[in-house]
Short mmCIF file of C-alpha atoms (C1' of nucleotides) in Angstrom, two decimals:
data_model
loop_
_atom_site.label_atom_id
_atom_site.label_comp_id
_atom_site.label_asym_id
_atom_site.label_seq_id
_atom_site.Cartn_x
_atom_site.Cartn_y
_atom_site.Cartn_z
CA MET A 1 -3.72 33.67 96.98
CA ARG A 2 -5.86 36.38 98.30
CA SER A 3 -4.29 39.54 99.91
CA SER A 4 -3.81 39.82 103.55
CA THR A 5 -7.19 40.98 104.54
CA ASN A 6 -9.40 38.64 106.23
CA ASN A 7 -12.62 40.14 104.93
CA LYS A 8 -13.10 40.40 101.28
CA PHE A 9 -15.36 43.42 101.87
CA SER A 10 -13.18 45.34 104.06
CA PHE A 11 -10.66 47.97 103.20
CA GLN A 12 -7.62 47.06 101.41
CA LYS A 13 -4.03 47.24 102.74
CA LYS A 14 -1.72 46.60 99.74
CA ASP A 15 1.83 45.74 100.04
CA LEU A 16 3.48 48.85 99.07
CA MET A 17 7.14 48.38 99.78
CA ASN A 18 8.35 51.56 98.30
CA SER A 19 5.38 53.80 98.93
CA SER A 20 5.36 56.83 101.02
CA MET A 21 3.43 57.11 104.24
CA GLU A 22 0.86 59.13 102.44
CA GLU A 23 0.42 56.38 99.78
CA GLU A 24 0.24 53.74 102.39
CA GLU A 25 -2.55 55.68 104.13
CA GLU A 26 -4.39 56.06 100.88
CA ALA A 27 -3.94 52.31 100.07
CA ALA A 28 -5.26 51.50 103.53
CA GLU A 29 -8.44 53.30 102.75
CA LEU A 30 -9.07 51.51 99.46
CA ARG A 31 -12.39 49.78 99.48
CA ARG A 32 -12.98 46.35 98.32
CA GLY A 33 -15.99 44.19 97.68
CA PRO A 34 -19.43 45.01 96.14
CA TRP A 35 -19.82 48.44 94.71
CA THR A 36 -22.41 50.74 96.13
CA LEU A 37 -25.00 52.72 94.13
CA GLU A 38 -23.24 55.82 95.11
CA GLU A 39 -19.77 54.46 93.85
CA ASP A 40 -21.37 53.33 90.58
CA THR A 41 -22.96 56.80 90.07
CA LEU A 42 -19.72 58.47 90.73
CA LEU A 43 -17.88 56.36 88.28
CA SER A 44 -20.48 56.47 85.50
CA HIS A 45 -20.78 60.20 85.83
CA TYR A 46 -16.97 60.86 85.75
CA ILE A 47 -16.62 58.59 82.72
CA ALA A 48 -19.57 60.29 81.04
CA ARG A 49 -17.80 63.64 81.48
CA HIS A 50 -14.11 62.68 80.98
CA GLY A 51 -14.03 59.28 79.26
CA GLU A 52 -12.31 55.99 80.13
CA GLY A 53 -8.79 55.38 80.74
CA ARG A 54 -6.00 56.33 83.04
CA TRP A 55 -7.90 54.29 85.64
CA ASN A 56 -5.70 55.06 88.62
CA MET A 57 -5.97 58.72 87.96
CA LEU A 58 -9.68 58.32 87.14
CA ALA A 59 -10.40 56.60 90.44
CA LYS A 60 -8.70 59.46 92.49
CA CYS A 61 -10.32 62.19 90.48
CA ALA A 62 -13.71 60.77 90.77
CA GLY A 63 -13.27 60.47 94.47
CA LEU A 64 -13.51 56.84 94.50
CA LYS A 65 -11.58 54.84 97.14
CA ARG A 66 -10.94 52.04 94.71
CA THR A 67 -8.05 50.99 92.72
CA GLY A 68 -7.94 51.79 89.15
CA LYS A 69 -8.22 48.38 88.39
CA SER A 70 -11.23 47.77 90.33
CA CYS A 71 -12.87 50.89 88.55
CA ARG A 72 -12.02 49.63 85.15
CA LEU A 73 -13.47 46.22 85.94
CA ARG A 74 -16.68 47.59 87.32
CA TRP A 75 -17.14 49.88 84.27
CA LEU A 76 -16.26 47.17 81.73
CA ASN A 77 -18.22 44.37 83.32
CA TYR A 78 -21.17 46.11 84.81
CA LEU A 79 -21.67 49.92 84.14
CA LYS A 80 -20.86 50.27 80.56
CA PRO A 81 -24.04 51.16 78.71
CA ASP A 82 -23.81 48.45 76.08
CA ILE A 83 -23.53 45.58 78.35
CA LYS A 84 -26.12 43.05 77.77
CA ARG A 85 -27.84 41.62 80.87
CA GLY A 86 -29.60 38.41 81.13
CA ASN A 87 -28.87 34.85 79.91
CA LEU A 88 -26.86 33.97 77.06
CA THR A 89 -28.89 33.12 74.00
CA PRO A 90 -28.60 29.80 72.21
CA GLN A 91 -26.84 31.65 69.49
CA GLU A 92 -24.41 33.02 71.88
CA GLN A 93 -23.85 29.79 73.45
CA LEU A 94 -23.26 28.10 70.13
CA LEU A 95 -20.69 30.81 69.36
CA ILE A 96 -18.87 30.43 72.57
CA LEU A 97 -18.64 26.68 72.05
CA GLU A 98 -17.26 27.23 68.52
CA LEU A 99 -14.79 29.91 69.45
CA HIS A 100 -13.53 28.10 72.51
CA SER A 101 -13.01 25.08 70.31
CA LYS A 102 -10.87 27.23 68.25
CA TRP A 103 -9.17 29.49 70.72
CA GLY A 104 -9.42 27.90 74.05
CA ASN A 105 -9.54 30.08 77.07
CA ARG A 106 -9.01 33.22 75.15
CA TRP A 107 -12.06 34.86 76.89
CA SER A 108 -11.31 38.29 75.94
CA LYS A 109 -11.02 37.34 72.26
CA ILE A 110 -14.15 35.30 72.38
CA ALA A 111 -15.97 38.19 74.09
CA GLN A 112 -15.10 40.57 71.16
CA CYS A 113 -17.31 38.37 69.03
CA LEU A 114 -20.34 38.60 71.28
CA PRO A 115 -21.25 42.33 71.50
CA GLY A 116 -22.40 43.28 74.94
CA ARG A 117 -20.94 40.31 76.60
CA THR A 118 -17.76 40.42 78.92
CA ASP A 119 -14.98 38.05 79.10
CA ASN A 120 -15.89 37.49 82.56
CA GLU A 121 -19.48 36.45 81.83
CA ILE A 122 -18.18 34.13 79.11
CA LYS A 123 -15.59 32.71 81.37
CA ASN A 124 -18.23 32.10 84.04
CA TYR A 125 -20.55 30.48 81.66
CA TRP A 126 -17.86 28.08 80.53
CA ARG A 127 -16.76 27.19 84.00
CA THR A 128 -20.24 26.77 85.53
CA ARG A 129 -22.14 25.23 82.62
CA VAL A 130 -19.83 23.67 80.18
CA GLN A 131 -17.32 22.34 82.55
CA LYS A 132 -20.11 21.03 84.77
CA HIS A 133 -21.22 18.77 81.93
CA ALA A 134 -17.71 17.68 81.37
CA ARG A 135 -17.61 16.65 85.01
CA GLN A 136 -21.09 14.81 84.63
CA LEU A 137 -19.67 12.98 81.80
CA ASN A 138 -16.62 12.18 83.70
CA ILE A 139 -14.27 13.43 81.08
CA GLU A 140 -11.82 16.31 80.98
CA SER A 141 -13.41 19.52 79.61
CA ASP A 142 -10.17 20.20 77.59
CA SER A 143 -10.13 16.70 76.12
CA LYS A 144 -10.62 15.82 72.62
CA LYS A 145 -13.35 13.53 73.59
CA PHE A 146 -15.29 16.31 75.27
CA LEU A 147 -14.76 18.59 72.36
CA ASP A 148 -15.98 16.04 69.99
CA ALA A 149 -19.05 15.47 72.25
CA VAL A 150 -19.78 19.29 72.26
CA LYS A 151 -19.37 19.48 68.50
CA SER A 152 -21.42 16.44 67.63
CA PHE A 153 -24.18 16.74 70.24
CA TRP A 154 -24.32 19.99 71.89
CA MET A 155 -23.80 22.29 68.94
CA PRO A 156 -26.55 20.44 66.82
CA ARG A 157 -28.96 20.68 69.63
CA LEU A 158 -28.30 24.41 69.99
CA LEU A 159 -28.93 24.80 66.30
CA GLN A 160 -32.04 22.92 66.62
CA LYS A 161 -33.09 25.04 69.66
CA ILE A 162 -32.42 28.10 67.54
CA GLU A 163 -34.58 26.60 64.82
CA GLN A 164 -37.38 25.80 67.18
CA LYS A 165 -37.29 29.29 68.71
CA THR A 166 -37.54 30.97 65.31
CA THR A 167 -40.27 28.90 63.98
CA SER A 168 -42.33 29.24 67.06
CA SER A 169 -42.06 32.97 67.32
CA SER A 170 -41.60 35.91 65.15
CA SER A 171 -38.17 37.21 65.50
CA SER A 172 -37.22 40.40 67.21
CA SER A 173 -34.43 42.66 65.79
CA SER A 174 -31.85 40.81 68.02
CA ASP A 175 -33.05 37.39 67.29
CA VAL A 176 -31.32 35.09 64.95
CA ASN A 177 -33.82 33.67 62.47
CA LEU A 178 -32.91 30.36 60.95
CA LYS A 179 -36.32 29.42 59.88
CA ASN A 180 -35.37 28.69 56.40
CA CYS A 181 -31.65 28.06 56.67
CA SER A 182 -30.84 26.35 59.94
CA HIS A 183 -31.49 22.95 58.46
CA GLN A 184 -28.81 23.63 55.83
CA PHE A 185 -26.02 24.50 58.19
CA VAL A 186 -24.11 21.72 59.67
CA SER A 187 -20.55 21.74 60.58
CA ASN A 188 -17.50 21.39 58.46
CA ASN A 189 -15.26 18.39 59.26
CA SER A 190 -13.45 20.36 61.80
CA VAL A 191 -16.66 20.30 63.86
CA LEU A 192 -18.62 17.22 62.94
CA PRO A 193 -16.27 14.46 62.02
CA PHE A 194 -18.87 12.44 60.24
CA VAL A 195 -19.15 14.81 57.33
CA SER A 196 -15.45 14.64 56.50
CA SER A 197 -15.80 11.65 54.22
CA SER A 198 -18.45 13.18 52.14
CA THR A 199 -17.19 16.68 51.49
CA THR A 200 -13.91 18.00 50.39
CA PRO A 201 -12.99 20.95 52.64
CA HIS A 202 -13.35 24.22 51.02
CA PRO A 203 -12.66 27.61 52.14
CA PRO A 204 -15.25 28.69 54.64
CA SER A 205 -17.24 31.83 54.10
CA THR A 206 -19.55 33.83 56.17
CA ILE A 207 -22.38 36.17 55.69
CA ILE A 208 -22.74 39.14 57.96
CA TYR A 209 -26.26 40.75 58.24
CA ASN A 210 -27.13 44.29 58.88
CA SER A 211 -29.82 45.29 61.26
CA ASN A 212 -32.41 44.66 58.68
CA ASN A 213 -31.30 41.18 58.27
CA LEU A 214 -29.92 41.87 54.85
CA PRO A 215 -26.51 40.53 54.10
CA LYS A 216 -24.02 43.26 54.20
CA GLU A 217 -20.85 41.46 53.81
CA ILE A 218 -19.62 38.14 52.72
CA SER A 219 -16.18 37.05 53.59
CA ASN A 220 -14.15 34.24 52.60
CA PHE A 221 -11.81 34.12 55.51
CA GLU A 222 -9.30 31.52 54.84
CA THR A 223 -8.44 32.34 51.22
CA ASN A 224 -7.00 35.68 50.10
CA PRO A 225 -9.35 37.78 52.13
CA SER A 226 -9.30 40.57 49.70
CA VAL A 227 -10.84 38.45 46.98
CA PHE A 228 -14.23 37.09 47.66
CA SER A 229 -15.38 34.25 45.39
CA SER A 230 -18.79 33.01 45.36
CA GLU A 231 -17.45 29.68 44.26
CA PHE A 232 -17.68 28.40 47.64
CA VAL A 233 -20.92 30.01 48.74
CA GLU A 234 -24.19 28.72 47.73
CA PHE A 235 -27.23 28.78 49.94
CA TYR A 236 -30.40 27.01 48.81
CA ASP A 237 -33.51 25.45 50.39
CA GLN A 238 -33.70 22.03 49.07
CA LYS A 239 -31.75 19.02 50.21
CA PRO A 240 -28.19 19.58 49.29
CA GLU A 241 -26.25 17.35 46.89
CA ILE A 242 -22.64 17.32 46.33
CA ASN A 243 -21.51 18.52 42.97
CA PRO A 244 -18.67 16.16 42.28
CA GLU A 245 -17.05 18.68 39.83
CA LYS A 246 -16.80 21.59 42.22
CA GLN A 247 -16.69 19.43 45.35
CA LYS A 248 -19.24 21.48 47.03
CA LEU A 249 -22.82 21.30 47.93
CA VAL A 250 -25.27 22.37 45.32
CA LEU A 251 -28.97 23.05 46.16
CA GLU A 252 -31.73 24.30 44.05
CA THR A 253 -33.29 27.57 45.19
CA PRO A 254 -32.07 30.40 47.09
CA LEU A 255 -32.11 30.48 50.77
CA HIS A 256 -34.39 32.92 52.55
CA VAL A 257 -33.36 34.81 55.61
CA SER A 258 -35.72 35.85 58.38
CA ASN A 259 -37.28 38.80 56.70
CA GLY A 260 -38.06 36.80 53.66
CA ASN A 261 -35.21 38.31 51.46
CA SER A 262 -33.03 35.98 49.52
CA VAL A 263 -29.50 35.79 50.54
CA ASN A 264 -27.61 37.29 47.77
CA VAL A 265 -24.13 36.19 46.93
CA TYR A 266 -22.45 39.49 46.49
CA ASN A 267 -19.14 39.55 44.61
CA ASN A 268 -18.20 42.29 46.98
CA ASN A 269 -14.92 43.32 48.12
CA CYS A 270 -14.77 43.15 51.85
CA ASN A 271 -11.03 43.69 52.19
CA SER A 272 -11.59 46.91 54.31
CA GLN A 273 -12.59 44.45 57.09
CA ILE A 274 -10.10 41.74 56.58
CA PRO A 275 -6.55 42.07 57.54
CA ASP A 276 -3.68 40.43 55.79
CA ASP A 277 -3.16 38.12 58.60
CA SER A 278 -5.78 35.62 57.77
CA ASN A 279 -4.56 33.48 60.64
CA SER A 280 -6.32 35.79 62.84
CA TYR A 281 -9.46 36.30 60.97
CA MET A 282 -11.71 36.44 63.74
CA ASP A 283 -10.02 39.63 64.98
CA CYS A 284 -11.77 41.53 62.30
CA CYS A 285 -14.85 39.19 61.93
CA SER A 286 -17.93 40.87 63.14
CA TYR A 287 -20.27 38.25 64.59
CA ASP A 288 -23.19 40.50 64.11
CA MET A 289 -25.53 39.45 66.87
CA GLU A 290 -27.67 42.52 66.51
CA GLY A 291 -28.49 42.07 62.77
CA GLY A 292 -28.57 38.29 62.81
CA PHE A 293 -26.54 35.26 63.66
CA ASN A 294 -23.66 35.02 61.37
CA LEU A 295 -23.90 31.48 60.21
CA GLY A 296 -20.30 31.58 58.96
CA ALA A 297 -17.79 28.88 58.67
CA PRO A 298 -15.76 27.43 60.08
CA MET A 299 -18.45 26.04 62.26
CA THR A 300 -21.21 25.91 59.78
CA GLU A 301 -21.30 24.67 56.32
CA LEU A 302 -23.91 23.22 54.17
CA VAL A 303 -24.71 19.68 54.52
CA GLY A 304 -28.15 18.22 54.88
CA SER A 305 -31.22 18.32 57.02
CA TYR A 306 -31.37 17.79 60.72
CA ASP A 307 -32.99 14.55 60.19
CA GLU A 308 -30.05 13.58 58.07
CA MET A 309 -27.64 14.78 60.68
CA TYR A 310 -29.20 13.15 63.55
CA SER A 311 -29.50 10.01 61.46
CA LEU A 312 -25.86 10.21 60.83
CA LEU A 313 -25.08 10.93 64.49
CA GLY A 314 -27.16 7.92 65.32
CA ARG A 315 -25.15 5.85 62.97
CA GLN A 316 -21.98 7.20 64.24
CA VAL A 317 -23.02 6.35 67.79
CA ALA A 318 -24.14 2.93 66.70
CA GLU A 319 -20.91 2.29 64.91
CA GLY A 320 -19.07 3.47 67.90
CA ASP A 321 -16.65 5.65 65.89
CA TRP A 322 -15.30 7.50 68.87
CA PHE A 323 -18.36 7.97 70.99
CA THR A 324 -20.14 5.44 73.17
CA SER A 325 -23.88 5.53 73.02
CA ASP A 326 -23.81 6.15 76.82
CA LEU A 327 -21.97 9.38 76.30
CA GLY A 328 -24.35 10.28 73.58
CA ASP A 329 -27.27 9.66 75.79
CA ALA A 330 -25.74 11.71 78.61
CA PHE A 331 -25.64 14.53 76.16
CA TRP A 332 -29.05 14.07 75.05
CA ASN A 333 -30.34 14.05 78.62
CA MET A 334 -28.71 17.31 79.48
CA ASP A 335 -32.13 18.94 79.51
CA ASP A 336 -30.72 21.95 81.50
CA ILE A 337 -28.81 22.92 78.31
CA TRP A 338 -32.12 23.69 76.74
CA GLN A 339 -33.62 25.53 79.73
CA PHE A 340 -33.02 29.09 78.24
CA ARG A 341 -34.47 31.27 80.72
CA GLU A 342 -35.88 34.48 79.45
"C1'" DA B 1 -39.59 27.35 108.03
"C1'" DA B 2 -35.01 25.89 108.53
"C1'" DC B 3 -31.08 23.93 106.85
"C1'" DC B 4 -27.71 22.71 103.49
"C1'" DG B 5 -25.22 21.86 99.35
"C1'" DA B 6 -24.78 23.48 94.67
"C1'" DA B 7 -24.67 26.96 91.38
"C1'" DT B 8 -23.92 31.61 89.98
"C1'" DC B 9 -21.39 35.62 89.18
"C1'" DA B 10 -19.10 39.97 90.89
"C1'" DA B 11 -14.78 41.09 92.34
"C1'" DC B 12 -10.21 40.12 93.40
"C1'" DC B 13 -5.34 38.60 92.29
"C1'" DG B 14 -1.01 37.81 89.98
"C1'" DC B 15 1.34 38.42 85.98
"C1'" DG B 16 2.47 39.30 81.21
"C1'" DT B 17 2.22 43.04 77.84
"C1'" DT B 18 2.20 47.56 76.36
"C1'" DG B 19 3.07 52.43 76.73
"C1'" DT B 20 5.48 56.33 78.54
"C1'" DT B 21 9.27 58.90 80.22
"C1'" DT C 1 17.31 51.18 76.56
"C1'" DA C 2 15.94 50.82 81.16
"C1'" DA C 3 12.60 51.70 84.63
"C1'" DC C 4 8.23 52.37 85.85
"C1'" DA C 5 3.18 52.82 85.29
"C1'" DA C 6 -0.85 51.38 83.32
"C1'" DC C 7 -3.51 48.06 81.09
"C1'" DG C 8 -5.51 43.83 80.05
"C1'" DC C 9 -6.07 38.83 80.64
"C1'" DG C 10 -6.99 34.54 82.70
"C1'" DG C 11 -7.44 32.09 87.01
"C1'" DT C 12 -9.54 32.03 91.49
"C1'" DT C 13 -12.35 33.21 95.44
"C1'" DG C 14 -16.28 33.67 98.26
"C1'" DA C 15 -20.87 35.98 99.14
"C1'" DT C 16 -25.18 35.44 97.50
"C1'" DT C 17 -28.94 32.93 95.48
"C1'" DC C 18 -31.27 28.86 94.39
"C1'" DG C 19 -33.34 24.47 94.83
"C1'" DG C 20 -34.05 20.38 97.28
"C1'" DT C 21 -35.17 18.00 101.54
#
DNA sequence: AACCGAATCAACCGCGTTGTT
DNA sequence: TAACAACGCGGTTGATTCGGT
């Protein structure tokens, strides 16, 4: 429950059992509620000169009548220079969906993969947007059913949205351009159940692009991270076919990324970024939202075109594997998902 | 224009973890 | 090693904004 103050925006009187009278008086003067411009300026200037950390001390020294906690939160969620404002991009939404399916409510961990986004923002997004749709579908947002719905309907639509965006406009440096590759990326069986019968699971890999949209790193997360093998990474333009020998998808010509450069499969060593603990590979994984969306597994692997995917989805719905068509329709009709405000 | 319910998001809290003495 | 402080995370709240009537 909330503290004893009736008004959120009043001064705070903390329960300080062991504090001195002086401390009590100080605590009684602590401000709560929205930050003023003056407070923001004080905090920003102080951090610019002295750096972050030691928040309680910082609050005092900066002359702020706030708790250290409050200062930290204000800085991390609002004032920090690299904080991104504005709505989450489809790419970011896609990533959130994927990472949440993997980690659950580990907001901070998820936020680490979205540069400039805060855990609070992601948490709010999940609660206000994602859970809303779960409610509309009348299913629990943490249920397998909803997870499946997200994976099979929402994620593909986001991918499609990304594709539409990139084909309709030239990309900015921060955009993800999937013009030539989005149709090749569908999910592995952990994401889209319908592909599981046709592909043998193989170690997922990821390409990380630099700011010029050139591949700067390829990681094969779930195998020995110090050894990258191109065995499992082939990106091509044509309709994919499964090579029965290698049990992987083989296409004909190299994939092109947004700037027209081919994606090279480097036999590089990326061990400097990959810790021994491959179970927590995302801790070291850089989802490079600046340089380009990392179309890495485990979410995305090569399968077929969107047409094929939707065809498969349609069949799946028709066959009633685990999804009723009503539920599918409900997802298709969630137009607000696609209202990406600029 | 006024009202009202829903949605959004900044800010708070409790509590577990980590660091320091 | 115990005690305390600081930090950080996830859950929750409630003021504000938005959109419909």
